[in-house]
XYZ file of C-alpha atoms in Angstrom:
684
model
C -7.198 -40.628 18.310
C -10.680 -42.195 18.237
C -13.413 -40.561 16.158
C -16.640 -39.784 17.990
C -20.114 -38.992 16.676
C -20.475 -36.242 19.293
C -21.017 -33.068 17.200
C -20.521 -30.858 20.260
C -16.986 -31.964 20.985
C -15.616 -28.748 19.361
C -17.715 -25.587 19.682
C -16.834 -22.000 18.811
C -18.337 -19.169 20.828
C -18.219 -15.568 19.679
C -18.259 -13.091 22.547
C -19.517 -9.556 22.243
C -15.971 -8.301 22.788
C -15.264 -9.473 19.228
C -17.548 -6.725 17.957
C -15.682 -4.215 20.099
C -12.261 -5.250 18.785
C -13.233 -5.685 15.134
C -15.740 -2.897 14.787
C -16.239 -0.286 17.469
C -12.561 0.636 17.854
C -12.467 1.606 14.188
C -14.419 4.747 15.088
C -12.248 7.009 17.230
C -13.200 10.389 15.776
C -16.304 12.388 16.502
C -16.806 13.077 12.796
C -16.630 9.355 11.951
C -19.230 8.518 14.601
C -21.597 11.299 13.508
C -21.192 10.137 9.905
C -22.464 6.661 10.860
C -25.513 8.182 12.565
C -26.176 10.331 9.500
C -25.975 7.219 7.303
C -28.659 5.590 9.488
C -30.830 8.682 9.076
C -30.367 8.560 5.313
C -31.373 4.892 5.229
C -34.485 5.802 7.263
C -35.644 8.186 4.479
C -34.886 11.319 6.486
C -34.925 14.609 4.619
C -33.624 16.831 7.406
C -31.042 15.970 10.036
C -29.824 18.237 12.828
C -26.482 17.611 14.536
C -26.019 19.282 17.929
C -22.392 19.209 19.008
C -20.033 21.313 21.162
C -17.458 22.451 18.620
C -13.800 22.984 19.506
C -14.278 21.112 22.767
C -12.543 18.392 24.795
C -15.406 16.079 25.787
C -13.611 14.438 28.727
C -10.174 14.092 30.261
C -8.198 11.369 32.020
C -7.160 12.172 35.567
C -3.385 11.711 35.780
C -3.503 10.583 39.388
C -6.495 8.235 39.435
C -6.363 7.316 35.715
C -10.142 7.707 35.692
C -11.974 9.427 32.830
C -13.749 12.565 33.970
C -16.488 13.972 31.743
C -17.622 17.584 31.412
C -21.338 16.896 31.012
C -21.527 17.466 27.255
C -23.854 15.595 24.896
C -23.957 15.078 21.145
C -27.307 14.685 19.417
C -28.313 13.616 15.928
C -32.018 14.083 15.230
C -33.773 13.194 11.965
C -37.272 13.214 10.468
C -37.086 9.690 9.062
C -39.639 6.914 9.499
C -38.476 6.043 13.026
C -38.750 2.648 14.755
C -41.386 0.771 16.654
C -40.400 -1.391 19.618
C -40.594 -4.488 17.408
C -38.450 -2.913 14.696
C -35.861 -1.829 17.260
C -35.581 -5.388 18.589
C -35.739 -7.177 15.227
C -33.408 -4.890 13.290
C -31.550 -2.203 15.234
C -30.569 -4.292 18.259
C -29.333 -7.250 16.237
C -25.626 -6.599 15.862
C -23.887 -7.856 12.724
C -27.091 -8.428 10.795
C -26.866 -7.743 7.065
C -29.990 -5.679 6.454
C -29.750 -6.083 2.698
C -30.049 -9.861 2.994
C -33.188 -9.522 5.168
C -36.372 -9.726 3.037
C -38.117 -7.464 5.566
C -35.620 -4.667 4.876
C -33.626 -5.207 1.656
C -31.147 -2.937 -0.062
C -33.448 0.053 -0.535
C -35.222 2.385 1.852
C -38.939 2.039 2.477
C -40.421 5.103 0.850
C -37.777 6.909 -1.227
C -36.157 3.692 -2.456
C -32.681 5.014 -1.693
C -29.774 2.611 -2.021
C -29.084 2.182 1.664
C -25.598 2.804 3.031
C -25.722 0.303 5.902
C -24.697 -3.294 5.410
C -22.423 -4.849 8.012
C -24.699 -4.163 10.979
C -22.115 -2.693 13.360
C -22.347 1.011 12.495
C -24.989 1.437 15.201
C -22.253 0.661 17.752
C -19.864 3.255 16.296
C -20.656 5.799 19.058
C -19.024 3.450 21.575
C -15.747 4.497 20.003
C -16.136 7.879 21.754
C -18.724 7.406 24.525
C -20.127 4.902 27.054
C -23.871 5.452 26.712
C -26.149 5.788 23.662
C -29.719 6.966 24.127
C -32.285 6.202 21.402
C -35.628 7.987 21.250
C -37.598 7.048 18.136
C -41.190 7.709 17.063
C -42.446 5.438 14.288
C -45.030 2.967 13.089
C -48.558 3.884 12.019
C -49.995 7.195 13.084
C -52.634 7.014 15.796
C -55.033 9.591 17.171
C -52.381 10.469 19.737
C -49.511 10.549 17.222
C -46.601 8.170 16.748
C -45.626 5.701 19.473
C -42.204 6.349 21.021
C -39.498 3.739 21.646
C -37.028 5.009 24.236
C -34.048 2.990 25.473
C -30.414 3.447 26.538
C -27.521 1.271 25.387
C -24.789 0.976 28.095
C -21.337 0.048 26.798
C -20.213 -1.868 29.898
C -23.183 -4.227 29.780
C -23.275 -4.742 26.039
C -19.621 -5.298 25.270
C -18.402 -7.523 28.070
C -16.751 -10.916 27.667
C -19.993 -12.858 27.289
C -22.440 -13.975 24.623
C -25.756 -13.708 26.490
C -28.571 -11.370 25.554
C -28.551 -8.004 27.286
C -31.641 -6.043 28.280
C -31.464 -2.353 27.441
C -32.368 0.319 29.962
C -35.861 1.651 29.282
C -36.181 5.436 28.969
C -38.839 7.537 30.713
C -40.525 8.486 27.409
C -40.979 4.905 26.235
C -44.626 4.281 25.342
C -45.474 7.967 24.987
C -46.465 9.653 21.732
C -45.021 12.311 19.456
C -46.678 14.324 16.738
C -43.954 13.615 14.162
C -41.907 10.630 13.111
C -38.184 10.566 13.547
C -35.277 9.431 15.665
C -33.086 11.205 18.184
C -29.707 9.650 19.079
C -28.027 11.182 22.118
C -24.439 10.341 23.079
C -23.486 10.602 26.767
C -20.532 9.841 29.067
C -17.622 10.503 26.718
C -14.110 9.181 26.449
C -11.230 11.720 26.199
C -12.048 12.833 22.661
C -11.955 16.275 21.092
C -14.494 17.860 18.766
C -12.703 19.976 16.122
C -13.606 23.560 15.333
C -16.281 24.502 12.817
C -13.992 24.657 9.786
C -12.392 21.263 10.407
C -15.651 19.573 11.440
C -17.390 20.788 8.295
C -14.488 19.601 6.170
C -14.465 16.172 7.803
C -18.209 15.705 7.429
C -18.446 17.038 3.867
C -15.670 14.677 2.797
C -17.525 11.593 4.030
C -20.638 12.032 1.893
C -20.885 12.375 -1.865
C -24.592 13.076 -1.894
C -25.873 15.448 -4.538
C -29.609 15.365 -3.925
C -31.911 18.104 -2.628
C -33.954 15.858 -0.302
C -31.271 15.218 2.316
C -30.089 18.242 4.292
C -27.667 18.195 7.236
C -27.423 21.189 9.554
C -25.065 21.594 12.512
C -25.706 23.544 15.716
C -22.858 24.460 18.054
C -24.129 23.796 21.577
C -21.101 25.378 23.222
C -21.039 28.802 21.524
C -24.438 29.137 19.791
C -24.253 32.939 19.677
C -20.784 32.966 18.155
C -21.312 30.101 15.701
C -24.655 30.174 13.934
C -26.129 26.922 12.547
C -24.565 25.855 9.252
C -25.234 23.215 6.630
C -22.881 20.469 5.535
C -22.363 21.297 1.891
C -20.292 19.817 -0.886
C -16.565 19.357 -0.486
C -15.028 21.879 -2.885
C -11.330 22.123 -3.680
C -9.975 24.853 -6.015
C -8.393 23.170 -9.038
C -5.439 24.084 -11.182
C -6.660 25.417 -14.507
C -7.155 22.878 -17.316
C -6.444 19.812 -15.144
C -9.989 18.633 -14.377
C -11.124 15.561 -16.321
C -14.564 13.930 -16.399
C -14.119 10.182 -15.916
C -17.751 9.235 -16.510
C -17.345 8.250 -20.157
C -14.597 5.659 -19.556
C -15.773 2.588 -17.580
C -13.554 0.154 -15.701
C -12.923 -2.760 -18.023
C -13.065 -6.402 -16.907
C -11.635 -8.359 -19.881
C -12.039 -11.773 -18.233
C -15.745 -11.227 -17.615
C -16.245 -9.281 -20.864
C -18.086 -6.492 -19.067
C -17.557 -2.884 -18.077
C -18.086 -1.319 -14.655
C -19.612 2.195 -14.820
C -18.099 5.081 -12.896
C -18.902 8.757 -12.625
C -17.152 11.814 -11.254
C -13.972 13.770 -11.881
C -10.282 14.067 -11.060
C -7.791 16.911 -11.282
C -4.948 18.705 -9.560
C -5.504 21.096 -6.675
C -4.190 24.646 -6.968
C -2.176 24.159 -3.797
C -0.374 21.188 -2.309
C -2.397 19.356 0.339
C -2.982 21.636 3.326
C -4.944 19.134 5.398
C -5.694 15.431 5.369
C -9.295 15.862 4.207
C -8.347 17.351 0.846
C -5.664 14.754 0.110
C -6.327 12.322 -2.700
C -9.242 11.075 -4.753
C -12.358 10.251 -2.729
C -14.178 7.112 -3.850
C -17.852 6.736 -2.990
C -20.424 3.964 -3.170
C -24.086 4.640 -2.362
C -23.180 8.235 -1.500
C -20.769 7.317 1.304
C -16.973 7.324 1.177
C -15.355 3.899 0.916
C -11.736 4.780 0.102
C -9.255 7.554 -0.541
C -6.307 7.099 -2.877
C -3.425 9.319 -3.961
C -2.101 7.149 -6.779
C -4.427 4.143 -7.220
C -1.781 1.836 -5.807
C 0.933 2.714 -8.320
C 4.434 1.798 -7.205
C 6.980 4.580 -6.682
C 8.908 6.055 -9.595
C 6.179 6.832 -12.135
C 6.331 10.019 -14.216
C 4.932 13.005 -12.349
C 4.847 11.098 -9.046
C 5.633 14.084 -6.813
C 2.926 16.221 -8.391
C 0.317 13.469 -8.291
C 0.961 12.484 -4.676
C 0.838 16.115 -3.537
C -1.953 17.598 -5.693
C -4.250 14.859 -7.054
C -7.864 15.267 -5.903
C -11.195 14.042 -7.147
C -14.595 12.527 -6.470
C -15.470 9.170 -8.039
C -18.686 7.186 -7.642
C -18.553 3.414 -8.238
C -21.729 1.730 -7.031
C -20.444 -1.759 -7.932
C -18.020 -1.579 -5.008
C -20.977 -2.124 -2.665
C -23.608 -4.085 -4.590
C -26.345 -5.957 -2.731
C -25.722 -9.287 -4.420
C -22.050 -8.912 -5.333
C -18.862 -9.411 -3.394
C -18.348 -6.925 -0.569
C -15.283 -4.970 -1.721
C -15.240 -2.420 1.118
C -13.211 -2.872 4.307
C -15.001 -2.903 7.662
C -14.084 0.686 8.530
C -15.181 1.873 5.070
C -11.839 3.602 4.578
C -10.457 1.438 1.786
C -11.369 -1.156 -0.799
C -9.908 -4.585 -1.521
C -7.385 -3.581 -4.182
C -6.161 -7.145 -4.699
C -9.583 -8.437 -5.733
C -10.372 -8.812 -9.452
C -12.443 -5.631 -9.412
C -9.829 -3.825 -7.304
C -7.003 -4.619 -9.738
C -9.077 -3.498 -12.710
C -9.980 -0.285 -10.872
C -6.307 0.326 -10.063
C -5.287 -0.019 -13.708
C -8.135 2.271 -14.780
C -7.046 4.899 -12.264
C -3.395 4.613 -13.294
C -4.291 5.445 -16.894
C -6.168 8.554 -15.793
C -3.291 9.644 -13.558
C -0.884 9.499 -16.480
C -3.206 11.704 -18.549
C -3.707 14.206 -15.751
C 0.026 14.372 -15.063
C 0.695 15.079 -18.757
C -2.048 17.732 -18.988
C -0.896 19.443 -15.811
C 2.710 20.125 -16.722
C 2.149 23.447 -18.474
C -0.351 25.079 -16.043
C 1.509 23.826 -12.970
C 4.858 25.109 -14.232
C 3.287 28.477 -14.972
C 1.928 28.659 -11.436
C 5.217 27.638 -9.792
C 7.098 30.072 -12.031
C 4.995 32.983 -10.820
C 5.206 31.809 -7.223
C 9.021 31.665 -7.408
C 9.257 35.201 -8.815
C 6.950 36.415 -6.054
C 8.665 34.819 -3.042
C 12.226 35.346 -4.289
C 11.922 39.056 -5.091
C 14.150 38.290 -8.081
C 13.303 41.414 -10.092
C 14.164 43.825 -7.275
C 17.399 41.972 -6.486
C 18.440 41.903 -10.151
C 17.856 45.662 -10.494
C 19.864 46.286 -7.344
C 22.782 44.175 -8.541
C 22.912 45.005 -12.265
C 22.726 48.446 -13.861
C 22.307 46.914 -17.332
C 18.617 46.623 -18.324
C 19.256 43.657 -20.638
C 20.879 41.631 -17.845
C 17.930 42.348 -15.553
C 15.529 41.143 -18.258
C 17.669 38.062 -18.830
C 17.667 37.304 -15.090
C 13.857 37.446 -15.021
C 13.482 35.162 -18.037
C 16.041 32.724 -16.685
C 14.322 32.879 -13.283
C 11.054 31.856 -14.893
C 12.756 28.871 -16.528
C 14.327 27.785 -13.236
C 11.254 28.561 -11.152
C 8.816 26.499 -13.183
C 10.718 23.331 -12.309
C 11.024 24.105 -8.588
C 9.329 22.000 -5.937
C 6.375 24.120 -4.811
C 6.396 22.948 -1.194
C 10.077 23.897 -0.946
C 9.357 27.447 -2.072
C 8.346 28.048 1.541
C 11.947 27.297 2.555
C 13.942 30.546 2.578
C 17.290 28.804 2.113
C 15.976 26.835 -0.873
C 14.594 29.984 -2.536
C 17.749 31.946 -1.759
C 19.888 29.233 -3.338
C 17.851 29.235 -6.560
C 17.927 33.014 -6.658
C 21.720 33.103 -6.349
C 22.085 30.576 -9.171
C 19.886 32.725 -11.423
C 21.770 35.922 -10.594
C 25.133 34.220 -11.090
C 24.246 32.816 -14.500
C 22.225 35.781 -15.798
C 25.262 37.891 -16.896
C 26.678 34.939 -18.837
C 23.362 34.250 -20.517
C 23.046 37.935 -21.404
C 26.544 37.730 -22.880
C 25.557 34.776 -25.054
C 22.436 36.626 -26.190
C 24.577 39.662 -27.032
C 26.989 37.462 -28.985
C 24.081 36.047 -30.955
C 22.724 39.504 -31.695
C 26.201 40.752 -32.657
C 26.665 37.799 -34.997
C 23.346 38.519 -36.654
C 24.102 42.190 -37.105
C 27.645 41.511 -38.341
C 26.780 38.889 -40.906
C 23.235 39.946 -41.543
C 22.196 43.503 -41.089
C 25.656 44.864 -40.233
C 27.071 46.261 -37.026
C 29.201 49.037 -35.670
C 31.189 50.392 -32.762
C 28.107 50.693 -30.524
C 27.340 46.984 -30.723
C 30.984 46.118 -29.924
C 30.976 48.400 -26.897
C 27.750 46.790 -25.664
C 29.238 43.316 -26.127
C 32.462 44.167 -24.270
C 30.485 45.765 -21.440
C 28.420 42.646 -20.904
C 31.530 40.462 -21.072
C 33.140 42.449 -18.299
C 30.017 42.423 -16.099
C 29.585 38.661 -16.570
C 33.210 37.995 -15.722
C 33.147 40.217 -12.642
C 29.819 38.781 -11.419
C 31.120 35.233 -11.710
C 34.312 35.869 -9.754
C 32.498 37.979 -7.190
C 29.954 35.261 -6.504
C 32.502 32.457 -6.231
C 34.899 34.527 -4.149
C 32.169 35.586 -1.768
C 30.937 32.040 -1.161
C 34.412 30.597 -0.676
C 35.693 33.338 1.579
C 32.587 33.076 3.735
C 32.905 29.278 4.079
C 36.621 29.370 4.939
C 35.994 31.960 7.629
C 33.078 29.964 9.038
C 35.285 26.864 9.188
C 38.050 28.758 10.965
C 35.604 30.210 13.502
C 34.067 26.790 14.134
C 37.451 25.180 14.802
C 38.407 27.964 17.201
C 35.214 27.512 19.225
C 35.581 23.754 19.748
C 34.564 22.294 16.417
C 31.317 20.519 17.304
C 30.328 17.840 14.778
C 26.871 19.208 13.763
C 28.363 22.611 12.925
C 31.210 21.087 10.929
C 28.803 18.748 9.110
C 26.731 21.743 8.030
C 29.741 23.682 6.748
C 31.052 20.747 4.673
C 27.613 19.906 3.286
C 27.189 23.493 2.068
C 30.791 23.962 0.851
C 32.110 20.599 -0.427
C 34.955 22.298 -2.343
C 36.656 22.618 1.064
C 37.438 18.921 0.624
C 38.685 19.307 -2.935
C 39.307 22.757 -4.448
C 38.755 21.412 -7.990
C 35.056 21.085 -7.364
C 32.976 23.200 -9.762
C 30.424 25.707 -8.395
C 27.527 24.226 -10.380
C 27.025 20.445 -10.145
C 24.138 18.011 -10.024
C 23.193 15.974 -6.997
C 21.088 13.484 -8.964
C 23.677 10.710 -8.652
C 24.079 11.458 -4.955
C 20.337 11.296 -4.378
C 20.107 7.963 -6.159
C 23.072 6.560 -4.220
C 21.645 7.831 -0.942
C 18.247 6.227 -1.542
C 19.501 2.849 -2.756
C 22.301 2.481 -0.229
C 19.915 3.267 2.649
C 17.710 0.332 1.661
C 20.761 -1.908 1.069
C 22.359 -1.099 4.436
C 19.169 -1.606 6.412
C 18.523 -4.922 4.639
C 22.073 -6.224 5.115
C 22.851 -4.901 8.590
C 19.439 -4.171 10.097
C 20.435 -0.590 10.916
C 19.410 2.796 9.617
C 22.092 5.034 8.149
C 21.883 8.785 7.665
C 23.534 10.554 4.755
C 23.538 14.264 4.113
C 23.812 15.985 0.722
C 22.556 19.334 1.912
C 22.513 19.893 5.633
C 19.143 18.545 6.759
C 17.357 18.439 10.081
C 18.540 14.953 11.024
C 22.141 14.642 12.120
C 23.984 12.671 9.424
C 26.517 9.858 9.798
C 28.282 10.983 6.630
C 28.288 13.840 4.132
C 28.199 12.893 0.440
C 30.041 14.905 -2.224
C 30.508 14.182 -5.922
C 33.960 15.536 -6.808
C 35.967 14.995 -9.963
C 33.851 11.957 -10.851
C 34.630 10.331 -7.491
C 32.205 9.822 -4.618
C 33.632 11.311 -1.441
C 32.040 9.955 1.740
C 33.105 12.379 4.426
C 33.341 11.142 8.016
C 34.194 13.860 10.539
C 35.018 13.831 14.226
C 35.022 16.691 16.676
C 38.183 18.763 17.081
C 40.682 16.953 19.330
C 38.952 13.574 18.950
C 41.184 10.514 18.637
C 39.908 7.916 16.213
C 40.077 4.690 18.264
C 38.953 1.047 18.295
C 35.209 1.718 18.701
C 35.273 4.286 15.887
C 36.961 1.758 13.617
C 34.410 -0.960 14.389
C 31.628 1.333 13.209
C 33.464 2.629 10.138
C 34.588 -0.867 9.135
C 30.974 -1.985 8.741
C 30.361 0.899 6.360
C 33.525 0.254 4.341
C 32.504 -3.356 3.736
C 28.968 -2.237 2.915
C 30.213 0.346 0.382
C 32.373 -2.294 -1.310
C 29.518 -4.809 -1.546
C 27.050 -2.171 -2.668
C 29.165 -0.923 -5.578
C 29.831 -4.494 -6.731
C 26.096 -5.210 -6.690
C 25.123 -1.945 -8.424
C 27.353 -1.648 -11.483
C 25.090 0.802 -13.317
C 25.039 3.213 -10.394
C 28.816 2.846 -10.000
C 29.269 4.207 -13.544
C 28.232 7.630 -12.215
C 31.486 7.605 -10.227
C 34.126 6.291 -12.685
C 36.978 7.105 -10.293
C 35.359 5.070 -7.506
C 34.802 6.119 -3.937
C 36.822 7.154 -0.918
C 36.120 7.906 2.726
C 37.616 11.248 3.783
C 38.261 10.847 7.512
C 38.676 14.270 9.102
C 39.969 13.876 12.658
C 42.996 15.113 14.576
C 44.636 11.721 15.197
C 44.255 7.962 14.773
C 44.936 5.825 17.857
C 43.789 2.287 17.090
C 45.392 0.129 19.776
C 44.121 -3.289 18.706
C 46.691 -4.853 16.383
C 44.202 -6.619 14.091
C 42.022 -3.526 13.782
C 45.011 -1.326 13.094
C 46.129 -3.738 10.360
C 42.702 -3.645 8.779
C 42.700 0.150 8.884
C 46.111 0.307 7.161
C 44.958 -2.198 4.529
C 41.990 -0.018 3.590
C 44.326 2.972 3.499
C 46.656 1.167 1.097
C 43.689 0.507 -1.210
C 42.987 4.284 -1.278
C 39.629 3.788 0.414
C 40.511 5.940 3.439
C 42.240 9.320 3.489
C 42.794 10.843 6.921
C 43.572 14.516 7.556
C 43.645 16.639 10.703
C 41.430 19.696 11.095
C 44.468 21.998 11.189
C 45.798 20.594 7.904
C 42.283 20.602 6.464
C 41.867 24.342 7.098
C 45.388 25.125 5.838
C 44.820 23.171 2.630
C 41.468 24.843 1.996
C 42.928 28.297 2.631
C 45.950 27.744 0.358
C 43.854 26.237 -2.418
C 41.544 29.244 -2.390
C 44.077 32.046 -1.974
C 43.208 33.246 -5.456
C 39.614 33.764 -4.387
C 40.616 35.596 -1.235
C 42.673 37.953 -3.370
C 39.973 38.134 -6.026
C 37.459 39.363 -3.497
C 39.554 42.450 -2.796
C 40.060 43.011 -6.533
C 36.332 42.703 -7.228
C 35.472 45.211 -4.535
C 38.015 47.660 -5.940
C 36.731 47.145 -9.487
C 33.104 47.606 -8.406
C 34.083 50.830 -6.613
C 35.840 52.108 -9.721
C 32.919 51.169 -12.002
C 30.516 53.028 -9.735
C 32.725 56.104 -9.883
C 32.841 55.888 -13.707
C 29.087 55.544 -13.989
C 28.599 58.651 -11.849
C 30.897 60.722 -14.096
C 29.198 63.130 -16.555
């Protein structure tokens, strides 16, 4: 290749479509567009801004047949009382896209009169309305006051002409009021010819707008007028974004700056963080809002912390706050805010220091929140479970009722608050409390009896009380276990008689794993199962490129397997519908999992220690008909290694019934005993 002095051999041209792709399309919400117009008004020293918008309205629709967008004739207006623009200012500043106003000596980083730190910087926010509409009308009165008032600049910006695949200058359409005069300064921006976008209702719109600005100054007021239902919705102001906080969790972060050890300097911050009283109910309240120059630049739920930190669930579901860090958007410094002003550059030097600073605060908040949050969840559990009423209905003994309430508080305070809306979850916790309460009352009675016997003395009355509680605890335990097992066995029998569909059978086994092995204890922990489920999912997807689905409790998504931790062995239950013959295709699928289980346990020795007796696949199907010789040999090899145990549904039900005959008999005995006890208690 021969060098040439021709400097024009390679030339880059930037078309206006670049602005559309890199800027305009970032604004697809009405609230985001209005926020950009409000920021322009703020930078123009406005004190009052009026937003006129049709709330709870679809602005346009797409015709399904012609694919054309059909508008409904609505407009959105943002009018301010700022300094306005002359024709020269409109051409030199507003109509120059991508111009950094802070680097321009004629404008700078502060507003003209009030010396506000201006929000604008990148020079594309003026095009934000093109994210929701096709035409922007600007009517601005500015400059020096004359005898006739302030000279008006009036022009229309058409999307199709401005953002085509070209780089030539485009003349704006001149409005009919251009060159006229107005008595007051200010700018009116009118949006016309909308895309299929929806304006939210008043509550949501206010929330979205209030979230975007962290302005706490009396000289900038935003009011909203509903142009669709003005009689129903009176004008309202955009106020502060308030979120009720959990008691004693709010912390003021203003006194602890972000430290930059390498530069030997501190970065000032102001604001607060805390935990909301309720888990996030909408996207606007989620996380800590970070502002620079009064405008939101990022929202974070955990300051970039990796998963697994102490209090993670609480923090990611309840952490809220408002932090101001002006150094994120300094005039002379590095621009640390992304183009859409929805995040910051966390991997920059300042971003990493900010992340570490935030992580320290999160740890403190999580520690401070444990007691008040547990108290709140405890009360919520008692309320939604109706534990007190159920305990009084079930137990005649006042002490056992009191014990159930105290034990319920202990269990409830560690519950997951979002799951307290799940009836099955609450019912399960309630049954655990009611099952254990008689035994706990018995232990309390034993302690009191011991104290009286060896301390203050005791007598026949204390012995009678002790024996009474022993009997109630024993009867309650057997009654609960018998009831659950009898119910599950009958459900299984009914399911098999009606065709035995896999989803139904999966649900029964997930809820009653002792059907697989009668030695299973009624109270176990699923912590090891949860850990296995999480790690194996990542392992299987990485190794085989496929997603697996495990069930521990019967979830919404249909599982491939059900996991059960029995007698220190992991049982991986694979079931087939009643009458199904396990054939070649079934084996191909299962074989992949068998190899994956083997590799996974070899690679995760610490996790394997939770299952000292290893693992086995319980294959529940009516017959095995693997015709391919090699596949059949492989199946038999895995069987010989005790990795597969096959059983038919008929044998499965028979085994479960025989193993639990004692409970079937116990149920009748418990009912008879309860009947007799009731008769005794009614006797004079």
